[in-house]
CSV table of C-alpha atoms in Angstrom, one decimal:
chain,number,residue,atom,x,y,z
A,6,MET,CA,0.0,0.0,0.0
A,7,ASP,CA,2.8,2.4,0.9
A,8,SER,CA,4.4,1.7,-2.5
A,9,CYS,CA,1.6,3.5,-4.2
A,10,LYS,CA,2.5,7.1,-5.0
A,11,ILE,CA,-0.7,9.0,-5.4
A,12,HIS,CA,0.9,12.1,-6.9
A,13,GLU,CA,2.3,10.0,-9.7
A,14,ASN,CA,-0.6,7.6,-10.3
A,15,ALA,CA,-3.4,10.1,-9.8
A,16,SER,CA,-3.3,11.1,-13.4
A,17,LYS,CA,-3.7,7.5,-14.6
A,18,CYS,CA,-7.2,6.3,-15.1
A,19,SER,CA,-7.1,2.5,-14.9
A,20,VAL,CA,-9.2,0.7,-12.4
A,21,ASN,CA,-6.1,-0.7,-10.8
A,22,THR,CA,-5.2,2.9,-9.7
A,23,MET,CA,-8.0,2.6,-7.1
A,24,GLU,CA,-5.9,0.3,-5.0
A,25,CYS,CA,-3.7,3.3,-4.1
A,26,PHE,CA,-6.7,4.9,-2.5
A,27,MET,CA,-7.4,2.0,-0.2
A,28,VAL,CA,-5.5,3.4,2.7
A,29,LEU,CA,-6.6,1.1,5.5
A,30,SER,CA,-3.6,-1.2,5.9
A,31,THR,CA,-4.4,-3.1,9.1
A,32,GLN,CA,-7.2,-5.4,10.1
A,33,ALA,CA,-7.9,-3.3,13.2
A,34,GLN,CA,-8.4,-0.2,11.0
A,35,LYS,CA,-10.8,-2.0,8.8
A,36,ILE,CA,-12.8,-3.4,11.7
A,37,SER,CA,-13.0,0.0,13.3
A,38,ILE,CA,-14.3,1.6,10.1
A,39,ALA,CA,-16.8,-1.2,9.6
A,40,THR,CA,-18.0,-0.9,13.2
A,41,LEU,CA,-18.4,2.8,13.0
A,42,CYS,CA,-20.3,2.7,9.6
A,43,GLY,CA,-22.5,-0.2,10.8
A,44,LEU,CA,-23.4,1.5,14.1
A,45,PHE,CA,-23.9,5.0,12.7
A,46,GLY,CA,-25.7,3.7,9.6
A,47,THR,CA,-28.1,1.4,11.4
A,48,LEU,CA,-29.1,4.1,14.0
A,49,CYS,CA,-29.4,6.7,11.2
A,50,ILE,CA,-31.7,4.6,9.1
A,51,PHE,CA,-33.8,3.7,12.2
A,52,GLU,CA,-34.1,7.2,13.6
A,53,ASN,CA,-34.9,8.9,10.3
A,54,SER,CA,-37.4,6.2,9.2
A,55,LEU,CA,-39.1,6.8,12.6
A,56,VAL,CA,-39.2,10.6,11.9
A,57,LEU,CA,-40.7,10.1,8.5
A,58,TYR,CA,-43.4,7.8,10.0
A,59,LEU,CA,-44.2,10.2,12.7
A,60,ILE,CA,-44.5,13.1,10.3
A,61,PHE,CA,-46.6,11.4,7.6
A,62,SER,CA,-48.8,9.5,10.1
A,63,SER,CA,-50.2,12.8,11.3
A,64,PRO,CA,-52.3,15.0,9.0
A,65,ARG,CA,-51.4,18.0,11.0
A,66,THR,CA,-47.6,17.7,10.7
A,67,ARG,CA,-47.4,16.5,7.1
A,68,ARG,CA,-49.2,19.7,6.0
A,69,LYS,CA,-46.8,22.1,7.6
A,70,PRO,CA,-43.9,23.4,5.4
A,71,SER,CA,-41.4,23.1,8.3
A,72,TYR,CA,-42.1,19.4,8.6
A,73,LEU,CA,-41.8,18.9,4.8
A,74,PHE,CA,-38.2,20.3,5.1
A,75,ILE,CA,-37.5,17.9,8.0
A,76,SER,CA,-38.9,15.0,6.0
A,77,SER,CA,-36.5,15.9,3.1
A,78,LEU,CA,-33.7,16.0,5.7
A,79,ALA,CA,-34.7,12.6,7.0
A,80,LEU,CA,-35.0,11.1,3.5
A,81,ALA,CA,-31.6,12.5,2.5
A,82,ASP,CA,-29.9,11.1,5.6
A,83,ILE,CA,-31.4,7.7,5.0
A,84,LEU,CA,-30.1,7.6,1.4
A,85,ALA,CA,-26.7,9.0,2.6
A,86,SER,CA,-26.5,6.2,5.2
A,87,ILE,CA,-27.4,3.4,2.8
A,88,ILE,CA,-25.2,4.5,-0.2
A,89,PHE,CA,-22.3,5.8,1.9
A,90,VAL,CA,-22.0,2.7,4.2
A,91,CYS,CA,-22.4,0.2,1.3
A,92,SER,CA,-19.9,1.9,-1.0
A,93,PHE,CA,-17.4,3.0,1.7
A,94,VAL,CA,-17.2,-0.4,3.4
A,95,ASN,CA,-17.1,-2.2,0.1
A,96,PHE,CA,-14.2,0.0,-1.0
A,97,HIS,CA,-12.1,0.4,2.1
A,98,VAL,CA,-12.8,-2.8,4.1
A,99,PHE,CA,-13.4,-5.4,1.4
A,100,ASN,CA,-11.1,-3.6,-1.1
A,101,GLU,CA,-13.5,-4.3,-4.0
A,102,THR,CA,-12.3,-3.0,-7.3
A,103,ASN,CA,-14.4,-5.2,-9.6
A,104,PHE,CA,-16.3,-2.3,-11.1
A,105,SER,CA,-15.8,0.2,-13.8
A,106,LYS,CA,-14.9,3.9,-13.6
A,107,GLU,CA,-18.5,4.8,-14.4
A,108,MET,CA,-19.9,2.6,-11.6
A,109,PHE,CA,-17.5,4.2,-9.1
A,110,LEU,CA,-18.5,7.7,-10.2
A,111,LEU,CA,-22.2,6.7,-10.0
A,112,GLN,CA,-21.7,5.6,-6.4
A,113,LEU,CA,-19.8,8.7,-5.6
A,114,GLY,CA,-22.5,10.8,-7.2
A,115,GLY,CA,-25.1,9.1,-5.0
A,116,VAL,CA,-23.1,9.9,-1.9
A,117,ASN,CA,-22.6,13.5,-2.9
A,118,THR,CA,-26.3,13.9,-3.8
A,119,SER,CA,-27.5,12.6,-0.5
A,120,PHE,CA,-25.1,14.5,1.7
A,121,SER,CA,-25.6,17.7,-0.4
A,122,ALA,CA,-29.4,17.3,-0.1
A,123,SER,CA,-29.0,16.7,3.6
A,124,LEU,CA,-27.2,20.0,4.1
A,125,SER,CA,-29.5,21.8,1.6
A,126,SER,CA,-32.5,20.6,3.7
A,127,LEU,CA,-30.8,22.0,6.8
A,128,LEU,CA,-30.5,25.3,4.9
A,129,LEU,CA,-34.2,25.3,4.1
A,130,THR,CA,-35.0,24.5,7.7
A,131,ALA,CA,-32.8,27.3,8.8
A,132,LEU,CA,-34.5,29.7,6.3
A,133,ASP,CA,-37.9,28.6,7.5
A,134,ARG,CA,-37.0,29.4,11.1
A,135,TYR,CA,-35.3,32.7,10.0
A,136,ILE,CA,-38.6,33.8,8.3
A,137,SER,CA,-40.7,32.6,11.2
A,138,ILE,CA,-38.8,34.8,13.7
A,139,SER,CA,-38.0,37.8,11.4
A,140,ARG,CA,-41.4,38.1,9.8
A,141,PRO,CA,-43.9,36.2,12.1
A,142,SER,CA,-47.0,38.1,10.8
A,143,LYS,CA,-46.2,37.2,7.2
A,144,TYR,CA,-44.9,33.7,7.7
A,145,LYS,CA,-48.0,31.8,6.5
A,146,LEU,CA,-48.2,34.0,3.4
A,147,LEU,CA,-44.5,33.6,2.6
A,148,MET,CA,-44.0,30.0,3.5
A,149,THR,CA,-46.9,28.0,1.8
A,150,ARG,CA,-47.0,24.3,1.1
A,151,LYS,CA,-46.7,24.9,-2.7
A,152,ARG,CA,-43.6,27.1,-2.2
A,153,ALA,CA,-42.1,24.5,0.1
A,154,TRP,CA,-42.6,21.7,-2.5
A,155,ILE,CA,-41.1,23.9,-5.2
A,156,ALA,CA,-38.1,24.6,-3.0
A,157,LEU,CA,-37.6,20.9,-2.3
A,158,GLY,CA,-37.8,20.1,-6.0
A,159,VAL,CA,-35.2,22.7,-6.9
A,160,LEU,CA,-33.0,21.5,-4.0
A,161,TRP,CA,-33.0,17.8,-5.1
A,162,VAL,CA,-32.5,18.6,-8.8
A,163,THR,CA,-29.7,21.0,-8.1
A,164,CYS,CA,-27.9,18.5,-5.8
A,165,ALA,CA,-28.3,15.6,-8.2
A,166,THR,CA,-27.1,17.7,-11.2
A,167,ILE,CA,-24.0,18.9,-9.3
A,168,ALA,CA,-23.2,15.4,-8.1
A,169,SER,CA,-23.6,13.9,-11.6
A,170,LEU,CA,-21.1,16.2,-13.3
A,171,PRO,CA,-18.1,13.8,-12.9
A,172,LEU,CA,-20.1,11.0,-14.4
A,173,LEU,CA,-21.3,13.2,-17.2
A,174,GLY,CA,-17.7,14.1,-18.2
A,175,TRP,CA,-16.2,16.5,-15.6
A,176,ASN,CA,-13.5,14.0,-14.5
A,177,CYS,CA,-9.8,13.9,-14.8
A,178,CYS,CA,-9.9,10.9,-17.2
A,179,THR,CA,-12.1,12.6,-19.8
A,180,LEU,CA,-10.4,16.0,-19.5
A,181,ASP,CA,-6.9,14.6,-19.0
A,182,SER,CA,-6.4,17.0,-16.0
A,183,THR,CA,-5.1,16.8,-12.5
A,184,CYS,CA,-6.8,14.1,-10.4
A,185,SER,CA,-7.8,14.4,-6.7
A,186,LYS,CA,-5.5,12.8,-4.1
A,187,LEU,CA,-8.5,11.7,-2.1
A,188,PHE,CA,-11.0,10.3,-4.7
A,189,PRO,CA,-10.2,8.2,-7.8
A,190,PHE,CA,-11.1,9.8,-11.2
A,191,VAL,CA,-12.3,13.1,-9.6
A,192,ASP,CA,-11.0,16.3,-11.2
A,193,ASP,CA,-9.3,18.7,-8.7
A,194,ASN,CA,-11.3,21.6,-10.2
A,195,TYR,CA,-14.6,19.8,-9.6
A,196,LEU,CA,-13.6,19.0,-6.1
A,197,SER,CA,-12.8,22.7,-5.5
A,198,SER,CA,-16.2,23.7,-6.9
A,199,TRP,CA,-18.0,21.1,-4.8
A,200,ILE,CA,-16.2,22.3,-1.7
A,201,CYS,CA,-17.2,25.9,-2.5
A,202,PHE,CA,-20.9,24.8,-2.9
A,203,ILE,CA,-20.8,23.0,0.5
A,204,MET,CA,-19.1,26.0,2.1
A,205,VAL,CA,-21.8,28.4,0.8
A,206,LEU,CA,-24.5,26.1,2.2
A,207,LEU,CA,-22.8,25.9,5.6
A,208,GLY,CA,-22.2,29.7,5.6
A,209,CYS,CA,-25.9,30.4,4.9
A,210,ILE,CA,-27.0,27.9,7.6
A,211,ILE,CA,-24.7,29.5,10.1
A,212,TYR,CA,-25.9,33.1,9.2
A,213,ALA,CA,-29.6,32.2,9.4
A,214,TYR,CA,-29.2,30.4,12.7
A,215,ALA,CA,-27.0,33.2,14.1
A,216,HIS,CA,-29.7,35.7,13.2
A,217,VAL,CA,-32.3,33.5,14.9
A,218,LEU,CA,-30.1,33.2,18.0
A,219,TRP,CA,-29.7,37.0,18.1
A,220,ARG,CA,-33.5,37.6,17.8
A,221,ALA,CA,-34.1,35.0,20.6
A,222,HIS,CA,-31.5,36.7,22.8
A,223,GLN,CA,-33.2,40.0,22.2
A,224,HIS,CA,-36.6,38.6,23.1
A,225,VAL,CA,-35.2,37.0,26.3
A,226,ALA,CA,-33.6,40.3,27.3
A,227,TYR,CA,-36.9,42.1,26.6
A,228,MET,CA,-38.9,39.7,28.7
A,229,GLU,CA,-36.4,39.9,31.6
A,230,LYS,CA,-37.0,43.7,31.6
A,231,HIS,CA,-40.7,43.4,31.8
A,232,GLN,CA,-41.1,40.7,34.5
A,233,ALA,CA,-44.4,42.3,35.5
A,234,GLN,CA,-46.0,40.7,32.5
A,235,ALA,CA,-46.0,37.1,33.6
A,236,GLY,CA,-47.8,33.9,32.4
A,237,LYS,CA,-47.8,33.6,28.7
A,238,GLN,CA,-44.8,35.9,28.2
A,239,ASN,CA,-42.7,33.8,30.7
A,240,THR,CA,-43.7,30.7,28.7
A,241,ARG,CA,-42.6,32.4,25.5
A,242,MET,CA,-39.3,33.3,27.2
A,243,ARG,CA,-38.7,29.7,28.2
A,244,MET,CA,-39.5,28.6,24.6
A,245,ASP,CA,-36.9,31.2,23.3
A,246,VAL,CA,-34.3,29.9,25.7
A,247,MET,CA,-35.0,26.3,24.6
A,248,LEU,CA,-34.8,27.4,20.9
A,249,ALA,CA,-31.5,29.1,21.6
A,250,LYS,CA,-30.1,26.0,23.2
A,251,THR,CA,-31.3,23.9,20.3
A,252,LEU,CA,-29.7,26.2,17.7
A,253,VAL,CA,-26.4,26.2,19.6
A,254,MET,CA,-26.5,22.4,19.5
A,255,VAL,CA,-27.3,22.5,15.8
A,256,LEU,CA,-24.3,24.7,14.9
A,257,THR,CA,-21.9,22.9,17.2
A,258,VAL,CA,-22.7,19.5,15.7
A,259,LEU,CA,-22.7,20.8,12.2
A,260,VAL,CA,-19.3,22.5,12.5
A,261,LEU,CA,-17.7,19.6,14.4
A,262,CYS,CA,-18.9,17.0,11.9
A,263,TRP,CA,-18.1,18.8,8.7
A,264,SER,CA,-15.0,20.8,9.5
A,265,PRO,CA,-12.4,18.0,9.5
A,266,VAL,CA,-13.5,16.6,6.2
A,267,LEU,CA,-13.6,20.0,4.5
A,268,VAL,CA,-10.2,21.1,5.9
A,269,LEU,CA,-8.6,17.9,4.6
A,270,MET,CA,-10.2,18.3,1.2
A,271,ILE,CA,-9.0,21.8,0.9
A,272,TYR,CA,-5.5,20.8,2.0
A,273,SER,CA,-5.4,18.0,-0.6
A,274,ILE,CA,-5.9,20.6,-3.4
A,275,PHE,CA,-2.9,22.6,-2.4
A,276,ALA,CA,-0.5,20.0,-1.0
A,277,ARG,CA,0.4,16.3,-1.2
A,278,LEU,CA,-1.3,14.1,1.4
A,279,SER,CA,0.6,11.5,3.3
A,280,ASN,CA,-0.8,8.0,3.8
A,281,HIS,CA,-1.4,8.9,7.5
A,282,LEU,CA,-3.6,12.0,6.5
A,283,ARG,CA,-5.5,9.9,4.0
A,284,LYS,CA,-6.3,7.4,6.8
A,285,VAL,CA,-7.4,10.3,9.0
A,286,PHE,CA,-9.7,11.5,6.1
A,287,ALA,CA,-11.2,8.0,5.9
A,288,PHE,CA,-12.1,8.0,9.6
A,289,CYS,CA,-13.3,11.7,9.5
A,290,SER,CA,-15.7,10.8,6.7
A,291,THR,CA,-17.7,8.8,9.1
A,292,LEU,CA,-18.4,12.1,11.0
A,293,CYS,CA,-20.7,13.1,8.2
A,294,LEU,CA,-22.6,9.9,8.8
A,295,LEU,CA,-22.6,10.8,12.5
A,296,ASN,CA,-24.2,14.2,11.6
A,297,SER,CA,-26.9,12.4,9.7
A,298,MET,CA,-27.5,10.2,12.8
A,299,VAL,CA,-27.8,13.2,15.2
A,300,ASN,CA,-30.0,15.3,12.8
A,301,PRO,CA,-33.3,13.6,13.7
A,302,ILE,CA,-32.6,14.0,17.5
A,303,ILE,CA,-31.9,17.7,17.1
A,304,TYR,CA,-34.5,18.7,14.5
A,305,ALA,CA,-37.3,16.3,14.9
A,306,LEU,CA,-37.6,14.6,18.2
A,307,ARG,CA,-37.1,17.9,20.1
A,308,SER,CA,-40.3,19.1,18.4
A,309,LYS,CA,-43.3,19.0,20.9
A,310,GLU,CA,-45.6,17.7,18.2
A,311,LEU,CA,-43.4,14.9,17.0
A,312,TYR,CA,-42.4,14.0,20.6
A,313,SER,CA,-46.1,13.7,21.6
A,314,SER,CA,-46.7,11.5,18.5
A,315,LEU,CA,-43.7,9.4,19.5
A,316,ARG,CA,-45.1,8.9,23.0
A,317,MET,CA,-48.4,7.9,21.5
A,318,VAL,CA,-46.8,5.4,19.2
A,319,LEU,CA,-44.7,3.9,22.1
A,320,SER,CA,-47.8,3.8,24.4
A,321,ARG,CA,-49.8,2.0,21.6
A,322,PHE,CA,-46.9,-0.5,21.1
A,323,ARG,CA,-46.7,-1.2,24.9
A,324,ARG,CA,-50.4,-1.8,25.0
A,325,GLN,CA,-50.2,-4.2,22.1
A,326,LEU,CA,-47.2,-6.0,23.6
A,327,LYS,CA,-49.0,-6.3,27.0
A,328,ALA,CA,-52.1,-7.7,25.3
A,329,SER,CA,-50.0,-10.2,23.4
A,330,GLU,CA,-48.3,-11.3,26.6
A,331,GLU,CA,-51.5,-11.6,28.6
A,332,SER,CA,-53.4,-13.6,25.9
A,333,PRO,CA,-51.3,-16.8,26.2
A,334,GLU,CA,-51.3,-16.5,30.0
A,335,ALA,CA,-55.1,-16.1,30.1
A,336,GLU,CA,-55.5,-19.1,27.8
A,337,SER,CA,-53.1,-21.2,29.9
A,338,THR,CA,-55.0,-20.3,33.1
A,339,ARG,CA,-58.3,-21.2,31.5
A,340,LYS,CA,-56.9,-24.6,30.3
A,341,SER,CA,-55.5,-25.4,33.8
A,342,SER,CA,-58.8,-24.5,35.5
A,343,VAL,CA,-60.6,-26.9,33.1
A,344,ILE,CA,-58.2,-29.7,33.9
A,345,GLU,CA,-58.6,-29.2,37.6
A,346,THR,CA,-62.3,-29.3,37.3
């Protein structure tokens, strides 16, 4: 593995070149990656599937634009988990190279589409909350279901188009250009453009949530000045404090999960990466999967409506479980009493 020189082989476009990108050299590293992907991926699929069920099982939540954006986030995170885990484990753990350049770029496009759609859904959620707190009186007029569906359509088409560009010809094999040191067949200029796209999304999300935090802080300060007005206003103040805590959590998780990957991607464009750094990048990539696992907890299950729906579902499940456990016991008691008689 160490004999592969990425800076020399990166310009070659044979499938054998992919072996140089398989940087996990020990069994312990492969087991660690497989364990992380399996754990994060399974929890991510379960949590986000639960969120989709809770949203679409209730007529009230599935009609609201904010929950449509959360549904898009959950769907993107499910797709990201499935495609990323399957392709990443297959490549780095099982060292599978028995596929063509087009198949590899198709898998990479699927991963890029799902992760880009996940971040874009976070942006729409951030904009939704930005509008709700900056223009509360006009929110229902500005954010209709029709506009929400149009925004989601534009989001998914844009993400899929950008992610498909390497497969459509913007790759270093077709253009005979400089290849990425992190991804086989990927053009350095395309990687730079994709990084810029992701950075713009993250910047807009941070700006929108920073504004929401500022407005929430203003509201809390106003309420503390007017303590004479109790009751409903104090309840609103507690809601603003909870919102602020949620948004701080959102931004912290987002930055912690995406920063290492983006920093290493940017570094790879301007400098040659050692094998050690490429191993670090492989492990840091699982943080994006961790972000998809944490998203439903932050965005969905902290919602009062979805939390109450979840409690109802769990209560119904417990009743059914209890009924199924009691039925055989009742039957057994009835039979034993007949025998004794």
